[in-house]
CSV table of C-alpha atoms and ligand atoms in Angstrom, one decimal:
chain,number,residue,atom,x,y,z
A,1,MET,CA,87.4,144.9,120.3
A,2,TYR,CA,85.6,148.2,121.4
A,3,ASN,CA,83.9,148.6,124.9
A,4,ILE,CA,80.3,149.2,123.5
A,5,LYS,CA,78.5,151.8,125.4
A,6,SER,CA,75.0,151.4,124.2
A,7,SER,CA,74.4,149.8,120.8
A,8,SER,CA,71.0,148.6,122.6
A,9,GLN,CA,70.2,151.9,124.0
A,10,GLN,CA,68.3,154.8,121.9
A,11,LEU,CA,70.8,157.4,121.3
A,12,LYS,CA,70.0,160.7,123.1
A,13,THR,CA,71.6,162.6,120.3
A,14,ASN,CA,69.7,162.1,117.2
A,15,TRP,CA,68.8,165.3,115.0
A,16,LYS,CA,65.1,165.4,117.1
A,17,SER,CA,67.1,166.5,120.1
A,18,SER,CA,68.5,169.6,118.3
A,19,ILE,CA,64.9,171.3,117.6
A,20,LYS,CA,64.6,173.9,120.2
A,21,ASP,CA,61.4,176.5,120.3
A,22,GLY,CA,60.4,175.1,116.7
A,23,GLU,CA,64.1,175.9,115.1
A,24,TYR,CA,66.4,173.2,114.4
A,25,LYS,CA,70.1,173.9,115.5
A,26,ARG,CA,73.0,171.9,114.4
A,27,LYS,CA,75.5,170.7,116.9
A,28,ASP,CA,78.9,171.6,117.0
A,29,SER,CA,81.2,168.6,115.6
A,30,GLN,CA,83.6,167.4,118.6
A,31,PHE,CA,86.7,165.3,117.0
A,32,ARG,CA,88.8,168.3,115.4
A,33,HIS,CA,92.1,166.9,114.9
A,34,TRP,CA,94.0,167.3,111.2
A,35,VAL,CA,96.1,164.9,109.3
A,36,THR,CA,99.1,167.0,107.8
A,37,PRO,CA,101.8,166.2,105.8
A,38,ASN,CA,104.5,165.8,108.8
A,39,GLY,CA,102.1,165.0,111.7
A,40,ASP,CA,102.3,168.5,113.3
A,41,ALA,CA,99.1,169.8,115.1
A,42,GLY,CA,96.5,171.4,112.3
A,43,PRO,CA,94.8,174.4,113.1
A,44,THR,CA,92.7,173.0,115.9
A,45,GLY,CA,93.4,169.3,118.1
A,46,ASN,CA,96.2,167.3,118.5
A,47,SER,CA,99.4,166.5,116.6
A,48,GLY,CA,100.6,162.6,115.5
A,49,PHE,CA,98.4,162.4,112.4
A,50,VAL,CA,100.9,162.3,109.6
A,51,ALA,CA,99.7,161.8,106.1
A,52,GLN,CA,100.1,158.0,105.2
A,53,ALA,CA,99.0,155.7,102.2
A,54,GLY,CA,96.8,153.0,103.8
A,55,ARG,CA,96.0,154.8,107.5
A,56,TYR,CA,93.3,156.5,107.0
A,57,HIS,CA,89.6,155.6,106.7
A,58,LEU,CA,86.6,157.4,105.8
A,59,TYR,CA,83.1,156.4,107.3
A,60,VAL,CA,80.1,158.0,104.8
A,61,SER,CA,76.8,157.6,104.1
A,62,LEU,CA,75.8,158.3,100.6
A,63,ALA,CA,72.8,160.0,101.7
A,64,CYS,CA,74.3,162.8,103.6
A,65,PRO,CA,75.5,165.8,102.0
A,66,TRP,CA,78.4,166.3,104.5
A,67,ALA,CA,80.0,162.9,104.2
A,68,HIS,CA,79.2,163.6,100.1
A,69,ARG,CA,81.7,166.4,100.0
A,70,THR,CA,84.5,163.9,101.7
A,71,LEU,CA,84.1,161.3,99.1
A,72,ILE,CA,84.2,164.3,96.1
A,73,PHE,CA,87.5,165.1,97.5
A,74,ARG,CA,88.7,161.6,97.8
A,75,GLN,CA,88.0,161.5,93.9
A,76,LEU,CA,89.1,164.9,92.7
A,77,LYS,CA,92.2,164.6,94.8
A,78,GLY,CA,93.7,161.0,93.4
A,79,LEU,CA,93.2,159.5,96.9
A,80,ALA,CA,91.0,156.5,96.4
A,81,SER,CA,93.8,153.8,96.9
A,82,PHE,CA,95.1,155.8,99.9
A,83,ILE,CA,92.0,156.3,102.0
A,84,THR,CA,89.7,153.4,102.6
A,85,VAL,CA,85.8,154.0,102.7
A,86,SER,CA,82.8,152.3,104.7
A,87,VAL,CA,79.5,152.8,103.9
A,88,VAL,CA,76.5,152.6,106.7
A,89,HIS,CA,73.1,151.3,105.6
A,90,PRO,CA,70.9,154.6,104.5
A,91,ASP,CA,67.9,153.7,107.6
A,92,MET,CA,69.1,155.5,110.6
A,93,PHE,CA,66.7,155.1,113.3
A,94,GLY,CA,66.8,155.0,118.0
A,95,GLN,CA,70.4,153.6,117.5
A,96,GLY,CA,72.1,156.2,115.0
A,97,TRP,CA,73.6,154.8,111.6
A,98,SER,CA,74.2,151.3,111.3
A,99,PHE,CA,76.1,148.9,109.6
A,100,ASP,CA,73.4,146.6,108.5
A,101,HIS,CA,74.5,144.9,105.4
A,102,ASP,CA,73.2,142.2,102.8
A,103,GLN,CA,73.5,141.6,99.3
A,104,GLN,CA,70.4,143.7,98.6
A,105,SER,CA,71.2,146.6,100.4
A,106,ALA,CA,75.0,146.4,99.1
A,107,GLN,CA,73.5,146.5,95.8
A,108,LEU,CA,70.3,149.1,96.2
A,109,TYR,CA,72.0,151.1,98.6
A,110,GLY,CA,76.1,150.8,98.1
A,111,THR,CA,76.6,149.3,102.1
A,112,THR,CA,79.6,147.7,102.9
A,113,GLY,CA,79.2,147.2,106.4
A,114,ASP,CA,82.1,148.4,109.0
A,115,GLU,CA,85.1,147.3,106.8
A,116,LEU,CA,87.6,147.8,109.8
A,117,TYR,CA,86.0,146.3,112.9
A,118,GLN,CA,82.3,144.8,111.7
A,119,SER,CA,80.7,146.7,114.0
A,120,GLY,CA,76.7,146.9,114.5
A,121,HIS,CA,76.5,150.8,115.0
A,122,MET,CA,78.6,154.1,114.4
A,123,SER,CA,78.0,154.6,117.7
A,124,GLU,CA,80.6,152.1,118.7
A,125,LEU,CA,83.3,154.0,117.1
A,126,TYR,CA,82.5,157.2,118.7
A,127,PHE,CA,82.1,155.4,122.4
A,128,GLY,CA,84.8,153.0,122.0
A,129,LYS,CA,87.8,155.1,123.4
A,130,ALA,CA,85.7,157.9,124.6
A,131,PRO,CA,83.3,156.3,126.5
A,132,ASP,CA,81.7,159.6,127.9
A,133,TYR,CA,81.3,161.4,124.3
A,134,ASN,CA,78.3,163.2,124.7
A,135,GLY,CA,78.0,164.6,121.1
A,136,ALA,CA,76.1,163.6,118.1
A,137,ILE,CA,76.9,160.2,116.3
A,138,THR,CA,77.4,161.6,112.8
A,139,VAL,CA,79.1,161.0,109.5
A,140,PRO,CA,81.3,161.4,108.1
A,141,VAL,CA,84.3,160.4,110.0
A,142,LEU,CA,87.7,160.2,109.7
A,143,TRP,CA,89.4,157.4,111.4
A,144,ASP,CA,93.3,156.7,111.8
A,145,LYS,CA,93.6,152.9,111.5
A,146,LYS,CA,97.1,153.2,113.4
A,147,GLN,CA,95.3,154.9,116.5
A,148,GLN,CA,92.4,153.2,116.5
A,149,VAL,CA,90.6,157.1,117.1
A,150,ILE,CA,88.7,159.4,115.0
A,151,VAL,CA,90.7,162.0,113.8
A,152,SER,CA,87.8,164.3,113.0
A,153,ASN,CA,84.1,164.3,112.4
A,154,GLU,CA,83.9,167.9,110.6
A,155,SER,CA,83.6,167.5,106.9
A,156,ALA,CA,84.5,171.4,106.4
A,157,ASP,CA,88.1,170.4,108.0
A,158,ILE,CA,88.0,167.1,106.3
A,159,ILE,CA,88.0,168.2,103.0
A,160,ARG,CA,90.7,170.7,103.6
A,161,MET,CA,92.8,168.1,104.7
A,162,LEU,CA,92.4,166.1,101.5
A,163,ASN,CA,92.8,169.2,99.7
A,164,SER,CA,96.3,169.6,100.7
A,165,ALA,CA,97.7,167.1,103.7
A,166,PHE,CA,98.4,163.9,100.8
A,167,ASN,CA,100.2,165.9,97.7
A,168,HIS,CA,103.3,164.9,98.4
A,169,LEU,CA,102.4,161.1,98.3
A,170,THR,CA,100.0,161.4,95.5
A,171,GLY,CA,101.5,164.2,93.2
A,172,ASN,CA,98.1,165.7,92.7
A,173,GLU,CA,98.3,169.3,93.5
A,174,LEU,CA,94.9,170.4,92.2
A,175,ASP,CA,93.9,173.4,94.6
A,176,PHE,CA,90.4,173.6,95.5
A,177,TYR,CA,91.4,176.6,98.5
A,178,PRO,CA,93.9,178.6,96.8
A,179,PRO,CA,95.8,181.5,98.4
A,180,ALA,CA,94.2,184.1,96.5
A,181,LEU,CA,90.3,182.8,96.6
A,182,GLN,CA,90.4,181.9,100.3
A,183,ASP,CA,88.8,184.9,101.7
A,184,ALA,CA,86.3,185.1,98.7
A,185,ILE,CA,85.6,181.0,99.4
A,186,ASP,CA,85.3,181.4,102.9
A,187,ASN,CA,82.6,184.4,102.5
A,188,VAL,CA,80.6,182.1,100.0
A,189,ASN,CA,80.8,178.9,102.4
A,190,ASP,CA,79.2,181.2,105.2
A,191,PHE,CA,76.5,182.1,103.2
A,192,VAL,CA,75.7,179.0,101.4
A,193,TYR,CA,76.1,177.2,104.6
A,194,HIS,CA,74.0,179.1,106.6
A,195,ASN,CA,71.3,179.8,104.0
A,196,VAL,CA,71.3,176.7,101.8
A,197,ASN,CA,73.2,173.6,103.2
A,198,ASN,CA,71.9,174.1,106.7
A,199,GLY,CA,68.6,176.2,105.3
A,200,VAL,CA,67.0,173.0,103.7
A,201,TYR,CA,67.6,171.1,107.3
A,202,LYS,CA,66.3,174.3,109.3
A,203,THR,CA,63.1,174.4,106.9
A,204,GLY,CA,62.6,170.3,106.8
A,205,PHE,CA,62.9,170.0,110.8
A,206,ALA,CA,61.1,173.0,111.9
A,207,SER,CA,58.5,172.4,114.3
A,208,THR,CA,56.1,175.5,114.1
A,209,GLN,CA,54.7,177.4,111.4
A,210,GLN,CA,56.6,180.4,111.8
A,211,ALA,CA,59.7,178.4,112.1
A,212,TYR,CA,58.8,176.9,108.8
A,213,GLN,CA,57.8,179.9,107.0
A,214,ALA,CA,60.6,182.1,108.0
A,215,ASN,CA,63.4,179.4,107.0
A,216,ALA,CA,61.6,178.4,103.7
A,217,THR,CA,61.7,181.8,102.7
A,218,ASN,CA,65.5,182.7,103.2
A,219,LEU,CA,66.3,179.4,101.6
A,220,PHE,CA,64.6,180.4,98.7
A,221,GLU,CA,66.1,184.0,98.8
A,222,ALA,CA,69.5,182.8,98.8
A,223,LEU,CA,68.7,180.5,95.7
A,224,GLU,CA,67.5,183.5,93.7
A,225,GLN,CA,70.5,185.3,94.5
A,226,LEU,CA,72.5,182.6,93.6
A,227,ASP,CA,71.2,182.3,90.8
A,228,LYS,CA,71.6,185.6,89.4
A,229,LEU,CA,75.2,185.0,90.7
A,230,LEU,CA,75.7,182.2,88.3
A,231,ALA,CA,74.2,184.3,85.5
A,232,ASN,CA,77.5,186.0,85.1
A,233,LYS,CA,80.1,183.8,86.8
A,234,ARG,CA,81.0,180.4,86.0
A,235,TYR,CA,81.7,179.3,89.2
A,236,LEU,CA,80.9,181.0,93.0
A,237,THR,CA,84.4,182.5,93.2
A,238,GLY,CA,85.0,182.8,89.4
A,239,SER,CA,86.2,181.1,86.6
A,240,GLN,CA,87.8,178.1,88.7
A,241,ILE,CA,85.8,175.4,90.7
A,242,THR,CA,86.5,175.5,94.4
A,243,GLU,CA,85.6,173.9,97.5
A,244,ALA,CA,82.7,176.5,97.6
A,245,ASP,CA,81.3,175.0,94.4
A,246,TRP,CA,81.5,171.4,95.7
A,247,ARG,CA,79.9,172.4,99.2
A,248,LEU,CA,76.8,174.0,97.6
A,249,TRP,CA,76.5,171.2,95.1
A,250,THR,CA,76.0,168.1,97.3
A,251,THR,CA,72.8,170.3,98.5
A,252,LEU,CA,71.9,171.1,94.9
A,253,ILE,CA,72.0,167.3,93.7
A,254,ARG,CA,69.7,166.2,96.6
A,255,PHE,CA,67.3,169.4,96.2
A,256,ASP,CA,64.4,168.0,93.6
A,257,ALA,CA,64.4,164.6,95.0
A,258,VAL,CA,64.3,165.0,98.7
A,259,TYR,CA,64.5,168.4,99.9
A,260,HIS,CA,61.5,169.6,97.6
A,261,THR,CA,59.2,167.1,98.8
A,262,HIS,CA,60.3,165.8,102.2
A,263,PHE,CA,61.7,169.0,103.6
A,264,LYS,CA,58.9,171.3,102.1
A,265,CYS,CA,61.2,173.2,100.0
A,266,ASN,CA,59.0,173.8,97.4
A,267,LEU,CA,58.4,177.1,96.2
A,268,LYS,CA,60.2,175.9,93.2
A,269,LEU,CA,62.2,172.9,92.2
A,270,LEU,CA,65.8,173.4,91.5
A,271,LYS,CA,65.2,172.8,87.9
A,272,GLU,CA,63.4,175.7,87.6
A,273,PHE,CA,66.5,178.2,88.5
A,274,HIS,CA,67.8,177.9,85.2
A,275,ASN,CA,71.2,178.7,85.8
A,276,ILE,CA,71.9,177.1,89.3
A,277,TYR,CA,70.5,173.7,87.6
A,278,HIS,CA,72.9,174.0,84.4
A,279,TYR,CA,75.8,174.9,87.1
A,280,MET,CA,74.8,171.9,88.7
A,281,LEU,CA,74.7,169.5,85.6
A,282,GLU,CA,78.1,170.9,84.6
A,283,LEU,CA,79.2,169.9,87.9
A,284,TYR,CA,77.8,166.6,88.0
A,285,GLN,CA,79.8,165.9,84.9
A,286,GLN,CA,83.3,166.3,86.1
A,287,PRO,CA,85.1,163.5,85.9
A,288,GLY,CA,84.5,160.8,88.7
A,289,ILE,CA,81.6,162.9,90.2
A,290,SER,CA,78.7,160.7,89.1
A,291,ASP,CA,80.3,157.7,90.6
A,292,THR,CA,79.9,159.5,94.1
A,293,VAL,CA,76.0,159.9,93.9
A,294,ASN,CA,73.7,157.2,94.6
A,295,ILE,CA,70.4,158.7,94.6
A,296,ALA,CA,68.6,155.3,96.1
A,297,HIS,CA,70.6,155.5,99.0
A,298,ILE,CA,69.6,159.4,99.5
A,299,LYS,CA,65.9,159.0,99.0
A,300,ARG,CA,65.9,155.9,101.0
A,301,HIS,CA,67.7,157.8,104.1
A,302,TYR,CA,65.6,160.5,104.3
A,303,TYR,CA,61.9,159.5,103.7
A,304,ALA,CA,62.5,156.1,105.6
A,305,SER,CA,64.3,157.5,108.7
A,306,HIS,CA,62.8,160.9,109.5
A,307,LEU,CA,59.6,159.2,110.6
A,308,ALA,CA,58.7,162.2,112.6
A,309,ILE,CA,58.3,164.1,109.5
A,310,ASN,CA,57.1,161.2,107.2
A,311,PRO,CA,55.6,158.8,109.5
A,312,TYR,CA,54.9,155.6,107.3
A,313,GLY,CA,58.4,156.1,105.2
A,314,ILE,CA,56.9,155.8,102.4
A,315,VAL,CA,59.7,156.7,99.6
A,316,PRO,CA,58.2,158.9,96.5
A,317,LEU,CA,58.6,157.8,93.0
A,318,GLY,CA,59.7,161.2,91.8
A,319,HIS,CA,61.8,163.2,90.6
A,320,GLN,CA,63.8,161.2,88.3
A,321,GLN,CA,66.2,163.5,86.4
A,322,ASP,CA,68.9,162.6,83.7
A,323,TRP,CA,71.7,164.8,84.5
A,324,SER,CA,73.6,163.5,81.6
A,325,GLN,CA,72.1,165.6,79.5
A,326,PRO,CA,73.9,168.7,78.1
A,327,HIS,CA,74.5,171.8,80.2
A,328,ASN,CA,74.7,175.8,78.9
A,329,ARG,CA,77.6,177.0,80.9
A,330,ASP,CA,80.1,176.9,77.9
A,331,ALA,CA,77.8,180.0,76.6
A,332,ILE,CA,78.8,181.9,79.7
A,333,GLY,CA,82.3,181.8,78.4
A,334,LEU,CA,84.4,182.5,81.7
B,1,LIG,N1,79.1,169.1,111.0
B,1,LIG,C1,79.3,167.8,110.7
B,1,LIG,C2,77.4,167.5,110.5
B,1,LIG,C3,77.4,166.1,110.0
B,1,LIG,C4,76.1,165.8,110.2
B,1,LIG,O1,75.1,166.2,110.8
B,1,LIG,N2,75.4,164.4,109.7
B,1,LIG,C5,74.4,163.8,109.3
B,1,LIG,C6,73.9,163.2,108.3
B,1,LIG,S1,73.5,163.9,106.9
B,1,LIG,C7,74.3,162.8,110.4
B,1,LIG,O2,75.0,161.9,110.8
B,1,LIG,N3,73.0,163.0,111.4
B,1,LIG,C8,73.1,162.2,112.6
B,1,LIG,C9,72.0,162.4,113.7
B,1,LIG,O3,71.9,163.6,113.9
B,1,LIG,O4,71.9,161.9,114.6
B,1,LIG,C10,79.9,167.7,109.3
B,1,LIG,O5,79.7,168.6,108.7
B,1,LIG,O6,80.6,166.8,109.1
């Protein structure tokens, strides 16, 4: 259906092209439209994306912490029957994310293939209506089935849309970005994004010793700060779970299995940070959340795809953890 630019050629825009002077620099997302209750334009982009049941589709990798945010919001906001999902294959090589899909990968990794167009690669959806697109081919993507275009490839925006744009359809009024906490949430997000969410990538993709050491040190200083904060606060901005918590959490849940070993974030295991670890368990045990976690997909993606830092693609056996064990957060009493 699409005019495919290059499923056979290597993409020029994968993560290796983002390393400059030993430092990993994440590229900005380029599709920034918003789904809104009445189709008016949002903070950026064009109008015309009205919230409707069945109209939108999420393309995700279960490995990706940014895509994971969107699956969590789909779950928390009761949107599972309103927004459909396709899951890519965990392996990402020269042609970018693929929709390779067979019974075994479905069982092991939860792949679905492209449920809308049966495309071979994610790049086909990006180039279909934007043949000159020169940004990165990333997940998550929020897709409009009606206009057959990408609404957004920015997870931070997508979770805000899911948080409120569909409320009148679902009746779910849970607010993870409540007006009274927005400044506090924005501040925490900024700290967590630079030092933790992106901090693990900057550490793992550093290509000089100096860049690695600076980023690893910075990451662990940030984790020490968060551990202290969570000794006295139940959640990052107080007594209520907000967007800020879920944005931190998708990095925490991957930490010991992947970032500790593969990205050399190994000054400590996450489970050695007592408060952060129990906070992570508490959030894991929120209704529906464990269904969004696929650790096999997570491990397979990172270890097998980043051959520049793990040349044989060996997926290590550890660290297996039981996240259903009791947490100690009730003792905080907030
Ligand atoms: N700003 C984007 C970043 C998404 C992102 O970097 N996704 C990664 C997967 S974890 C990706 O698709 N990378 C593909 C590539 O860099 O080639 C967001 O938060 O939505």
